[in-house]
């Protein structure tokens, strides 16, 4: 392959020299770790060297870097020319960097530096200067296969006039286009070579403030969040530990999908879980013996499957939505406040020193002030302990002041006797304080309509109170709790007993956050030091609206005050073609949603989505099989056959497995994402991407908010092709008014 670039020979020579140096490093590391040692420090060092060796052998040698930046410093007029790679590579003898890690401060110029006003931050301050060159490399097995010089805004200005207008249209550089046009296998990839400026700002945002990202479908939210995690670990390794980082994902299938990204970014021991799995482990010790968590997929059947009882849906909506709300948090706080203010007598505490018959007293009003105000930020159990300690100190203080007046000293035996008397007095006094059990109190609160009405915010209607208490009571009578009970139980434990600080995270990433509740995210923030969380999602993809967020304001105003979060919006979509995204945006235009941000697709064109009529649902399978074979011939690797419901995906699998024997059926309990051809319900595709999506039964989607979001999610999964089938003569209102020029009618049939 001939590369037509003026600097090709020079760059290939530099690459050859880099590979030769890497070969020397590989040999030196092999020699260093060859000998066995009993020294613990050497074992730790050798373990790190072994990881470095593995990277150099498996990746670094074949593709040591992907970019170059030439930076002219303002103060010294020195020109730094740095080559940037997935990992930094340093000469062992001189410690000179031959490749700079993408997470290093100077590497930020590659992602956001713009010609004359560029800068990067170091521990010593800001370094300003001018970016003279940004260059991307495509490298395979130590050979350059492409050189792309970065299109700086000022270069565009010289050549095209107004750069901002051009970039607003979704400008995409040649290097990024080459990466986006690749077909997909079954894993998420790192994007260190193609991080865009607005993505880079999020990755490198301040560590100790919450970061909330509203990103459209295909904006790279998940990948950005994982790269931010890698960046934080690299730059703050002296103060944080990767094993104390947590990634919360929507389901186990998604966790498998992202499983290879973090190791590729040099992060091996980060915790990964769904919120339900993590919270269930935390809650388990609170539950009575024999109690279980009900199947969390039941609401999916209730709200997405056809033929469900409307009254049952309404009751479940009220219950599930409340348990995840900030109103529920307020109710739990009111519950504790009622105990503290109404159920504790706060009588005065008196004791007598028998030798002098002196009576000492601590007034009940003082005790109440201590418990309700001075110790109010402590969990209830800790308040009681703090109060006991304070009362004991005060009793000692009063007695010894009295003894000093009398000029009397207590001997060792007298002190021990007095100490025992104080403990007995305090035991009796505190015995009347309630000793609430977390689960018992929670169950009573959620099951008792009168108590719930008294403690819940007045905004909740009497009907909602009745729905919540009655349906919760019916569930608890079966010795079951539901997934939505986990967050409020943990929050109540926080109020009563406190959460285990040893299990706190140094940083937490919450992906697809719009489908978690505000209370669940509040619990995660509580369990993360300094609320160092990265929260990414898309309100338009909130398909679990019966329990999830409806607006980011719930977090920005209700969870993170007074420490306001950094809020970012990503409107650029890099996944699907212009044609696919324009069609998908029509679905959001058909309904009214708060905070809707329509995706701006990058200028990567492809075929228009196909809307294909079929005589009936049972006669579509031959058509689907033929289309799958056609797409395979074109080289597409991942093809998803997507249905609205779980039951329909099972039917599709049964109907197609004889003609497509390698098809895989994916459900909510699956943990492995196999790639190839798969059948799955639409809700399970969230966060995933495929080369091709074949969307069945689009006529079955109503104009409800949940259906519209579900259809939008499914339509925004494909990178290259979208085929939608519907029964002839029937059509969802969500697609009825799509302009004809956005769809391919010519290729609807063969």
XYZ file of C-alpha atoms in Angstrom:
750
model
C 0.000 0.000 0.000
C 1.541 3.304 -1.139
C 1.150 6.255 1.241
C 1.149 9.592 -0.550
C 2.355 11.987 2.125
C 5.361 14.293 2.045
C 6.651 13.053 5.420
C 5.954 9.353 4.953
C 9.603 8.238 4.742
C 10.615 10.363 7.720
C 7.708 9.117 9.830
C 8.291 5.466 8.904
C 11.960 5.838 9.817
C 10.974 7.289 13.184
C 8.528 4.414 13.707
C 11.233 1.871 12.851
C 13.545 3.452 15.433
C 10.748 3.352 18.012
C 10.096 -0.347 17.344
C 13.827 -1.085 17.650
C 13.908 0.697 21.008
C 10.817 -1.240 22.137
C 12.570 -4.501 21.197
C 15.482 -3.478 23.422
C 13.074 -2.634 26.248
C 11.338 -5.992 25.866
C 14.649 -7.830 26.177
C 15.714 -5.783 29.210
C 12.406 -6.399 31.005
C 12.596 -10.132 30.246
C 16.024 -10.247 31.877
C 14.845 -8.234 34.894
C 11.945 -10.520 35.740
C 13.630 -13.791 34.806
C 15.147 -14.405 38.220
C 12.874 -15.471 41.085
C 12.957 -13.361 44.242
C 11.631 -13.547 47.798
C 11.809 -9.769 48.209
C 8.232 -8.421 48.378
C 9.116 -5.011 46.928
C 10.892 -6.638 44.001
C 7.901 -8.916 43.472
C 5.599 -5.867 43.238
C 7.987 -4.111 40.846
C 8.329 -7.252 38.733
C 4.555 -7.643 38.606
C 4.281 -4.153 37.097
C 7.131 -4.907 34.715
C 5.344 -8.086 33.624
C 2.264 -6.024 32.724
C 4.438 -3.560 30.808
C 6.069 -6.454 28.994
C 2.719 -7.954 28.050
C 1.551 -4.630 26.606
C 4.773 -4.090 24.627
C 4.685 -7.613 23.206
C 0.974 -7.776 22.413
C 0.207 -4.188 21.376
C 3.003 -1.681 21.841
C 5.389 -3.155 19.321
C 2.805 -3.411 16.540
C 1.207 -0.014 17.173
C 3.261 2.073 19.603
C 1.481 5.367 18.968
C -1.362 6.939 17.018
C -0.676 10.668 17.100
C 1.884 13.416 17.050
C 1.765 17.002 18.325
C 4.346 19.720 17.647
C 4.033 22.451 20.281
C 5.947 25.753 20.303
C 6.189 27.103 23.861
C 5.525 30.812 24.335
C 8.103 31.446 27.062
C 11.093 29.500 25.730
C 10.292 29.197 22.006
C 11.239 25.533 22.292
C 9.466 23.155 19.937
C 8.312 19.941 21.599
C 7.477 17.123 19.196
C 5.709 14.332 21.076
C 4.271 11.037 19.865
C 1.183 9.888 21.742
C 0.125 6.307 22.382
C -2.205 4.174 24.427
C 0.563 3.730 27.022
C 3.698 5.719 27.729
C 6.980 4.067 26.764
C 10.183 5.221 28.491
C 13.816 4.263 27.902
C 14.975 2.309 30.929
C 18.506 3.739 30.913
C 17.800 7.460 30.378
C 14.117 7.655 31.391
C 13.450 9.635 28.209
C 9.902 9.252 26.902
C 9.796 7.859 23.381
C 5.984 7.653 23.512
C 3.797 9.850 25.737
C 0.758 8.320 27.457
C -2.536 9.741 26.111
C -3.504 10.620 29.703
C -0.416 12.803 30.306
C -1.012 16.592 30.518
C 0.779 17.462 27.280
C -1.276 14.862 25.394
C -4.381 16.998 25.927
C -3.078 19.170 23.072
C -3.731 16.297 20.689
C -7.404 16.343 21.599
C -8.187 19.999 22.191
C -5.206 22.176 21.317
C -6.019 24.654 18.578
C -3.213 26.392 16.754
C -2.273 29.691 18.454
C -4.113 29.698 21.792
C -3.230 26.226 22.997
C -2.225 25.313 26.536
C -1.960 22.372 28.900
C -1.884 22.140 32.684
C 0.909 20.625 34.743
C 1.461 20.361 38.480
C 3.573 23.530 38.247
C 1.056 25.599 36.304
C -0.174 26.289 32.775
C 2.095 25.958 29.738
C 0.980 28.129 26.821
C 2.013 28.081 23.213
C 1.073 27.247 19.645
C 0.254 23.873 18.126
C 2.230 23.779 14.891
C 1.149 20.279 13.863
C -1.391 17.632 14.843
C -0.983 14.349 13.025
C -2.817 11.010 13.181
C -1.292 7.678 12.192
C -2.876 4.440 11.098
C -0.326 1.763 11.960
C -0.505 -1.980 11.484
C 2.259 -4.335 12.621
C 4.909 -1.643 12.739
C 4.072 -0.177 9.322
C 2.326 3.134 8.656
C -0.787 2.588 6.555
C -2.131 6.130 6.760
C -1.073 9.632 7.785
C -3.738 12.246 8.457
C -2.843 15.807 9.345
C -5.333 17.280 11.800
C -7.768 19.891 10.457
C -7.296 22.792 12.849
C -10.037 25.410 12.837
C -7.655 28.059 11.562
C -6.615 25.835 8.668
C -10.282 25.394 7.779
C -10.761 29.144 8.069
C -8.037 29.780 5.534
C -9.432 27.216 3.140
C -13.188 27.477 3.627
C -14.136 30.783 5.213
C -16.145 30.336 8.435
C -14.911 27.301 10.408
C -17.667 27.392 13.054
C -20.393 27.138 10.445
C -18.582 24.252 8.819
C -18.065 22.420 12.101
C -21.716 22.924 13.098
C -22.641 20.736 10.160
C -20.898 17.815 11.810
C -17.447 18.034 10.258
C -15.634 14.742 10.513
C -11.961 14.410 9.773
C -10.601 11.678 7.548
C -8.915 9.773 10.372
C -12.107 9.663 12.461
C -14.104 8.615 9.396
C -11.753 5.707 8.782
C -12.281 4.508 12.370
C -16.078 4.940 12.349
C -16.504 3.059 9.091
C -15.071 -0.142 10.554
C -17.436 -3.031 11.209
C -18.180 -4.092 14.782
C -17.458 -7.252 16.688
C -18.883 -8.131 20.100
C -16.911 -5.733 22.325
C -16.700 -2.013 22.970
C -13.411 -0.491 21.823
C -11.214 2.209 23.259
C -11.194 5.540 21.406
C -7.911 7.021 22.627
C -6.896 7.802 19.040
C -10.135 9.603 18.137
C -11.287 11.394 21.297
C -12.924 14.643 20.242
C -12.435 18.015 21.943
C -15.807 18.070 23.746
C -15.235 14.486 24.912
C -11.754 15.370 26.137
C -13.153 18.150 28.354
C -15.264 15.569 30.190
C -12.474 13.004 30.492
C -10.144 15.566 32.073
C -12.744 17.333 34.249
C -11.987 18.059 37.917
C -11.796 14.919 40.043
C -13.682 15.976 43.153
C -16.885 17.325 41.604
C -19.789 15.303 40.247
C -19.867 15.203 36.448
C -23.252 14.766 34.745
C -23.327 14.162 30.993
C -26.434 14.369 28.810
C -25.304 12.656 25.628
C -27.353 11.706 22.592
C -27.343 8.194 21.189
C -23.937 7.430 19.727
C -22.121 10.338 21.383
C -19.669 7.970 23.073
C -20.957 8.431 26.641
C -19.916 5.002 27.878
C -16.492 5.119 26.299
C -15.874 8.644 27.560
C -16.800 7.633 31.117
C -14.432 4.651 31.033
C -11.630 6.755 29.574
C -12.221 9.325 32.332
C -11.858 6.572 34.876
C -8.553 5.523 33.281
C -7.395 9.151 33.193
C -8.154 9.664 36.902
C -6.341 6.503 37.937
C -3.273 7.486 35.900
C -3.083 11.077 37.168
C -4.086 10.525 40.817
C -2.524 7.143 41.508
C -0.901 8.443 44.708
C -4.235 9.317 46.323
C -6.778 6.893 44.825
C -6.821 3.167 44.152
C -8.242 1.553 41.019
C -9.650 -1.313 43.095
C -11.835 1.307 44.823
C -13.353 2.458 41.539
C -16.784 1.204 40.554
C -18.552 1.054 37.198
C -22.336 0.714 37.399
C -23.890 -0.577 34.172
C -27.545 -1.327 33.282
C -27.235 -5.130 33.054
C -24.748 -7.985 33.087
C -24.837 -8.270 29.305
C -23.622 -4.683 29.039
C -20.861 -5.350 31.577
C -19.627 -8.157 29.347
C -19.824 -5.826 26.327
C -17.480 -3.273 27.949
C -15.286 -5.887 29.653
C -12.203 -5.500 27.465
C -12.010 -1.702 27.369
C -10.537 -1.079 30.823
C -7.703 -3.628 30.560
C -6.826 -2.120 27.166
C -6.612 1.247 28.908
C -4.273 -0.147 31.546
C -6.859 -0.582 34.294
C -7.274 -4.167 35.460
C -8.908 -4.279 38.878
C -11.848 -1.872 38.750
C -15.107 -3.126 40.301
C -18.017 -3.576 37.880
C -21.632 -4.287 38.754
C -25.244 -3.462 38.147
C -26.795 -1.307 40.860
C -29.204 -4.109 41.767
C -26.450 -6.701 42.229
C -24.309 -4.345 44.331
C -27.197 -3.033 46.441
C -28.575 -6.549 46.999
C -25.259 -7.577 48.569
C -25.363 -4.511 50.815
C -28.997 -5.100 51.841
C -28.830 -8.860 52.375
C -27.662 -8.639 56.041
C -30.695 -6.441 56.809
C -33.294 -8.957 55.609
C -34.942 -11.548 57.870
C -34.102 -15.149 57.153
C -35.993 -16.523 54.173
C -36.698 -13.173 52.516
C -35.776 -12.793 48.855
C -35.654 -10.121 46.159
C -38.398 -10.542 43.577
C -37.447 -10.922 39.904
C -36.443 -7.393 38.775
C -37.655 -8.188 35.252
C -41.322 -8.426 36.264
C -41.968 -4.709 35.654
C -40.594 -5.119 32.131
C -43.277 -7.677 31.396
C -45.949 -5.545 33.074
C -45.112 -2.377 31.128
C -43.852 -3.716 27.792
C -45.787 -6.906 27.087
C -49.229 -6.700 25.485
C -52.474 -7.496 27.309
C -51.477 -6.269 30.784
C -54.016 -4.970 33.313
C -54.120 -1.151 33.243
C -55.018 -0.816 36.939
C -52.119 -3.042 37.903
C -49.819 -0.931 35.721
C -51.034 2.270 37.403
C -50.554 0.832 40.891
C -47.082 -0.470 40.047
C -46.115 2.863 38.470
C -47.067 4.777 41.638
C -45.225 2.339 43.899
C -42.035 1.954 41.843
C -41.770 5.624 40.996
C -42.175 6.676 44.626
C -39.580 4.245 45.974
C -36.947 5.721 43.682
C -37.877 9.351 44.194
C -36.440 12.164 46.265
C -39.900 12.318 47.866
C -39.172 8.855 49.264
C -35.873 10.176 50.627
C -37.777 13.012 52.295
C -40.273 10.499 53.738
C -37.467 8.425 55.266
C -35.919 11.561 56.758
C -39.317 12.539 58.163
C -39.612 9.060 59.645
C -36.353 9.502 61.539
C -37.312 13.057 62.519
C -40.579 11.755 63.980
C -38.684 9.216 66.088
C -36.214 11.828 67.291
C -38.727 14.570 68.039
C -41.865 12.659 69.042
C -40.884 9.263 70.449
C -38.060 10.280 72.798
C -39.206 11.835 76.149
C -36.036 13.911 76.804
C -36.554 13.966 80.578
C -33.971 15.656 82.733
C -31.077 13.474 83.866
C -30.381 13.565 87.613
C -27.942 11.714 89.874
C -26.944 11.989 93.531
C -23.484 11.894 95.103
C -24.242 9.918 98.255
C -21.388 11.221 100.436
C -22.698 14.781 100.275
C -26.256 14.121 99.065
C -25.526 16.598 96.276
C -27.983 16.326 93.366
C -26.642 16.964 89.872
C -28.941 17.644 86.909
C -28.751 17.946 83.135
C -31.935 19.520 81.818
C -34.014 17.662 79.246
C -34.046 20.713 76.950
C -30.249 20.609 76.789
C -30.298 16.890 76.032
C -32.874 17.451 73.289
C -30.794 20.241 71.774
C -27.741 17.996 71.730
C -29.570 15.087 70.123
C -31.651 16.985 67.557
C -29.224 19.738 66.590
C -25.607 19.269 67.628
C -25.502 15.597 66.626
C -28.032 15.839 63.775
C -25.519 14.952 61.044
C -24.732 11.612 62.668
C -26.708 8.409 62.039
C -29.243 7.710 64.780
C -27.161 4.939 66.370
C -24.070 7.177 66.402
C -26.146 10.011 67.873
C -27.071 7.812 70.814
C -23.409 6.863 71.322
C -22.310 10.510 71.032
C -25.022 11.592 73.474
C -23.995 8.928 75.984
C -20.364 10.014 75.747
C -21.280 13.688 76.139
C -23.615 13.068 79.119
C -20.961 11.004 80.835
C -18.395 13.763 80.376
C -20.857 16.343 81.723
C -21.701 14.186 84.751
C -17.999 13.741 85.478
C -17.430 17.445 85.033
C -20.189 18.370 87.513
C -19.058 15.841 90.127
C -15.365 16.763 90.027
C -16.175 20.461 90.143
C -18.177 19.703 93.309
C -15.306 17.647 94.772
C -12.782 20.426 94.057
C -14.977 22.836 95.986
C -14.946 20.414 98.916
C -11.224 19.710 98.376
C -11.927 16.002 98.265
C -9.960 13.446 96.179
C -11.489 10.112 95.230
C -9.308 7.058 95.619
C -9.082 4.362 92.983
C -11.904 2.339 94.542
C -14.131 5.426 94.764
C -13.505 6.304 91.141
C -14.389 2.781 89.994
C -17.582 2.823 92.065
C -18.608 6.188 90.641
C -17.796 5.019 87.088
C -20.040 1.981 87.531
C -22.843 4.175 88.918
C -22.651 6.517 85.898
C -22.897 3.608 83.467
C -25.984 2.268 85.266
C -27.642 5.698 85.281
C -26.960 6.166 81.558
C -28.213 2.642 80.779
C -31.509 3.419 82.500
C -31.838 6.847 80.910
C -31.142 5.676 77.333
C -33.233 2.508 77.693
C -36.353 4.463 76.725
C -34.792 5.650 73.459
C -36.265 3.670 70.520
C -33.991 1.074 68.948
C -35.360 0.939 65.391
C -34.445 -1.959 63.149
C -33.853 -0.815 59.564
C -35.951 -3.416 57.784
C -38.786 -3.534 60.350
C -39.166 0.238 60.326
C -39.068 0.382 56.520
C -41.624 -2.389 56.116
C -43.978 -0.734 58.608
C -43.622 2.615 56.872
C -44.321 1.309 53.363
C -47.187 -0.954 54.445
C -49.119 1.429 56.709
C -51.177 3.990 54.734
C -51.799 6.187 57.802
C -48.132 6.394 58.744
C -47.114 6.906 55.121
C -49.666 9.663 54.693
C -48.419 11.399 57.835
C -44.747 11.275 56.853
C -44.812 11.549 53.043
C -44.826 14.935 51.258
C -48.284 16.406 50.793
C -47.808 16.437 47.021
C -48.483 12.685 47.027
C -52.185 12.068 46.496
C -54.230 9.820 48.760
C -54.650 7.435 45.833
C -50.895 7.171 45.372
C -50.478 6.526 49.107
C -53.101 3.770 48.928
C -51.445 2.185 45.847
C -47.994 2.255 47.433
C -48.990 0.834 50.816
C -51.439 -1.810 49.594
C -49.229 -3.259 46.839
C -46.119 -3.116 49.061
C -47.968 -4.944 51.838
C -49.055 -7.666 49.393
C -45.441 -8.094 48.274
C -44.057 -8.231 51.823
C -46.650 -10.808 52.847
C -44.897 -13.146 50.396
C -41.579 -12.446 52.191
C -40.301 -10.621 49.133
C -38.904 -7.182 48.486
C -38.385 -5.682 45.020
C -35.375 -4.089 43.363
C -36.838 -0.639 43.999
C -36.741 -1.306 47.769
C -32.948 -1.572 47.762
C -32.070 2.121 47.531
C -34.526 3.308 50.205
C -33.405 0.507 52.527
C -29.787 1.582 52.100
C -30.717 5.200 52.639
C -32.621 4.315 55.815
C -29.601 2.302 56.980
C -27.515 5.409 56.339
C -29.903 7.430 58.546
C -30.119 4.871 61.341
C -26.787 3.058 61.436
C -24.507 4.644 58.842
C -22.945 2.941 55.847
C -19.588 1.175 55.945
C -16.978 3.816 55.079
C -14.418 1.094 54.407
C -16.518 0.104 51.402
C -16.656 3.626 49.971
C -15.586 4.170 46.372
C -12.831 6.575 45.374
C -14.779 7.200 42.174
C -17.929 5.771 40.606
C -19.129 5.742 37.000
C -22.880 5.420 36.439
C -23.772 4.493 32.859
C -27.270 4.708 31.358
C -28.071 6.785 34.428
C -31.454 7.883 33.118
C -32.797 4.414 33.976
C -31.659 4.604 37.579
C -33.770 6.483 40.083
C -32.712 9.723 41.739
C -32.555 7.907 45.078
C -30.333 5.159 43.661
C -27.900 7.765 42.348
C -28.075 9.601 45.700
C -27.045 6.361 47.441
C -24.131 5.888 45.016
C -23.003 9.488 45.616
C -23.214 8.848 49.378
C -20.951 5.825 48.988
C -18.361 7.765 46.961
C -15.739 9.986 48.561
C -16.341 13.697 47.931
C -19.162 12.746 45.537
C -16.541 11.985 42.889
C -18.948 10.453 40.379
C -19.289 10.480 36.605
C -22.907 10.114 35.539
C -23.741 9.631 31.866
C -27.059 9.060 30.128
C -29.693 10.338 27.746
C -33.136 11.405 28.966
C -34.521 10.567 25.504
C -33.483 6.922 26.057
C -35.114 6.591 29.489
C -37.173 3.512 28.683
C -37.747 2.645 32.356
C -39.658 5.851 33.042
C -41.774 4.068 35.675
C -38.705 4.146 37.922
C -35.966 6.284 36.342
C -35.110 9.949 35.920
C -37.310 12.344 33.967
C -34.942 15.309 34.181
C -31.300 15.889 35.108
C -32.521 18.662 37.419
C -33.508 15.911 39.854
C -29.765 15.347 40.337
C -28.404 18.827 39.762
C -30.807 20.420 42.236
C -31.862 17.541 44.478
C -28.838 15.279 44.954
C -25.649 17.287 44.526
C -26.479 20.527 46.292
C -24.689 22.442 47.748
C -21.823 20.999 45.671
C -23.190 21.661 42.209
C -22.182 19.213 39.527
C -20.392 19.963 36.278
C -23.012 19.496 33.558
C -22.120 18.699 29.946
C -24.213 18.188 26.842
C -23.001 16.024 23.956
C -25.101 16.539 20.844
C -22.703 15.066 18.273
C -23.438 11.449 17.387
C -20.595 9.312 16.061
C -22.292 5.932 15.815
C -24.916 5.938 13.099
C -24.908 7.480 9.655
C -26.581 10.807 8.906
C -29.448 8.974 7.228
C -30.183 6.739 10.234
C -30.005 9.554 12.799
C -32.219 11.921 10.789
C -34.883 9.239 10.681
C -34.540 8.384 14.398
C -34.816 12.055 15.369
C -38.286 12.094 13.835
C -39.480 9.790 16.626
C -38.466 12.311 19.296
C -40.092 15.120 17.344
C -43.379 13.180 17.437
C -43.620 13.458 21.238
C -42.929 16.195 23.776
C -40.052 15.436 26.143
C -38.250 17.699 28.616
C -34.552 18.328 27.964
C -34.686 16.637 24.553
C -31.454 17.106 22.655
C -31.657 15.986 19.039
C -28.547 14.213 17.803
C -26.325 15.898 15.245
C -24.822 13.081 13.204
C -21.292 13.453 11.883
C -21.035 13.775 8.124
C -20.731 10.064 7.495
C -23.256 8.992 4.919
C -24.747 5.609 4.131
C -27.919 3.994 2.912
C -31.253 5.371 4.045
C -33.249 3.262 6.529
C -35.631 0.843 4.838
C -39.276 0.644 5.914
C -40.494 -2.716 4.653
C -44.155 -3.855 4.646
C -44.912 -7.565 5.106
C -48.289 -9.307 4.568
C -48.369 -10.551 8.181
C -46.095 -11.189 11.120
C -45.839 -14.889 10.293
C -44.729 -14.189 6.711
C -41.759 -11.991 7.521
C -39.213 -14.672 8.418
C -38.130 -15.546 4.883
C -37.588 -11.855 4.200
C -35.506 -11.469 7.372
C -33.354 -14.503 6.490
C -32.638 -13.198 2.997
C -31.709 -9.784 4.321
C -29.350 -11.253 6.937
C -27.545 -13.236 4.231
C -27.220 -10.098 2.085
C -25.767 -8.112 4.949
C -23.299 -10.869 5.732
C -22.103 -10.872 2.132
C -21.393 -7.169 2.512
C -19.054 -8.012 5.411
C -21.180 -6.925 8.358
C -20.321 -8.891 11.501
C -22.960 -7.969 14.088
C -26.641 -8.090 13.136
C -29.366 -7.590 15.740
C -32.953 -8.705 15.130
C -34.833 -6.505 17.572
C -38.400 -6.905 18.833
C -40.481 -4.754 21.128
C -41.034 -7.411 23.804
C -39.321 -10.397 25.363
C -41.994 -12.779 24.096
C -41.653 -11.529 20.531
C -37.882 -12.031 20.599
C -38.447 -15.657 21.669
C -40.889 -16.093 18.780
C -38.398 -14.583 16.328
C -35.666 -16.905 17.561
C -37.879 -19.993 17.176
C -38.962 -18.939 13.695
C -35.435 -18.162 12.441
C -33.174 -20.750 14.041
C -33.743 -23.321 11.284
C -32.752 -20.876 8.513
C -30.146 -19.057 10.654
C -28.682 -21.868 12.794
C -26.065 -19.603 14.417
C -28.608 -17.072 15.713
C -28.433 -16.340 19.452
C -31.363 -15.437 21.692
C -30.446 -12.836 24.302
C -32.513 -12.141 27.415
C -32.155 -10.129 30.590
C -30.344 -12.936 32.432
C -27.666 -13.402 29.762
C -24.176 -12.210 30.628
C -22.250 -12.975 27.429
C -22.517 -10.905 24.267
C -21.555 -13.280 21.441
C -21.708 -10.987 18.419
C -22.879 -12.433 15.098
C -26.647 -12.613 14.586
C -28.780 -12.197 17.685
C -32.456 -11.769 18.562
C -33.323 -9.602 21.552
C -35.947 -7.242 22.987
C -35.448 -3.537 22.343
C -34.851 -2.618 25.994
C -31.797 -4.885 26.101
C -30.069 -3.121 23.193
C -29.578 0.061 25.196
C -25.895 1.009 25.263
C -24.955 -1.588 22.632
C -24.197 -1.073 18.958
C -24.337 -3.289 15.886
C -23.408 -3.078 12.232
C -27.029 -3.754 11.280
C -30.348 -3.627 13.120
C -33.449 -5.357 11.759
C -36.360 -3.924 13.690
C -39.508 -6.067 13.697
C -43.120 -5.032 14.244
C -42.588 -1.264 14.248
C -46.355 -0.883 13.832
C -46.803 -2.094 17.435
C -45.254 1.024 19.029
C -47.812 3.494 20.430
C -47.347 7.226 21.028
C -46.733 6.718 24.759
C -43.494 8.141 26.126
C -42.125 4.683 26.950
C -42.859 3.287 23.479
C -41.359 6.335 21.751
C -38.157 6.089 23.799
C -37.990 2.352 23.207
C -38.308 2.785 19.438
C -35.728 5.575 19.461
C -33.267 3.394 21.376
C -33.674 0.536 18.898
C -33.356 2.795 15.845
C -30.097 4.342 17.097
C -28.205 1.068 17.648
C -26.932 0.420 14.079
C -23.665 1.837 12.786
C -24.356 1.155 9.113
C -27.812 -0.207 8.234
C -31.365 -0.049 9.612
C -34.228 -2.188 8.309
C -37.709 -1.796 9.819
C -40.576 -4.208 9.143
C -44.276 -3.586 9.669
C -47.545 -5.291 8.798
C -48.868 -3.979 5.522
C -51.480 -1.277 6.056
C -50.455 -0.726 9.684
C -47.978 1.851 10.928
C -46.949 3.386 14.242
C -47.940 7.065 14.494
C -44.327 7.717 15.520
C -43.146 7.038 11.945
C -46.275 8.017 10.054
C -45.117 11.563 9.333
C -41.480 10.796 8.529
C -40.640 12.630 5.262
C -40.454 10.169 2.393
C -37.008 11.395 1.366
C -35.586 10.092 4.688
C -36.539 6.486 3.874
C -35.438 4.099 1.154
C -38.550 2.813 -0.594
C -36.763 1.462 -3.683
C -34.872 -1.170 -1.699
C -37.888 -2.188 0.387
C -38.161 -5.221 -1.833
C -35.578 -7.181 -3.813
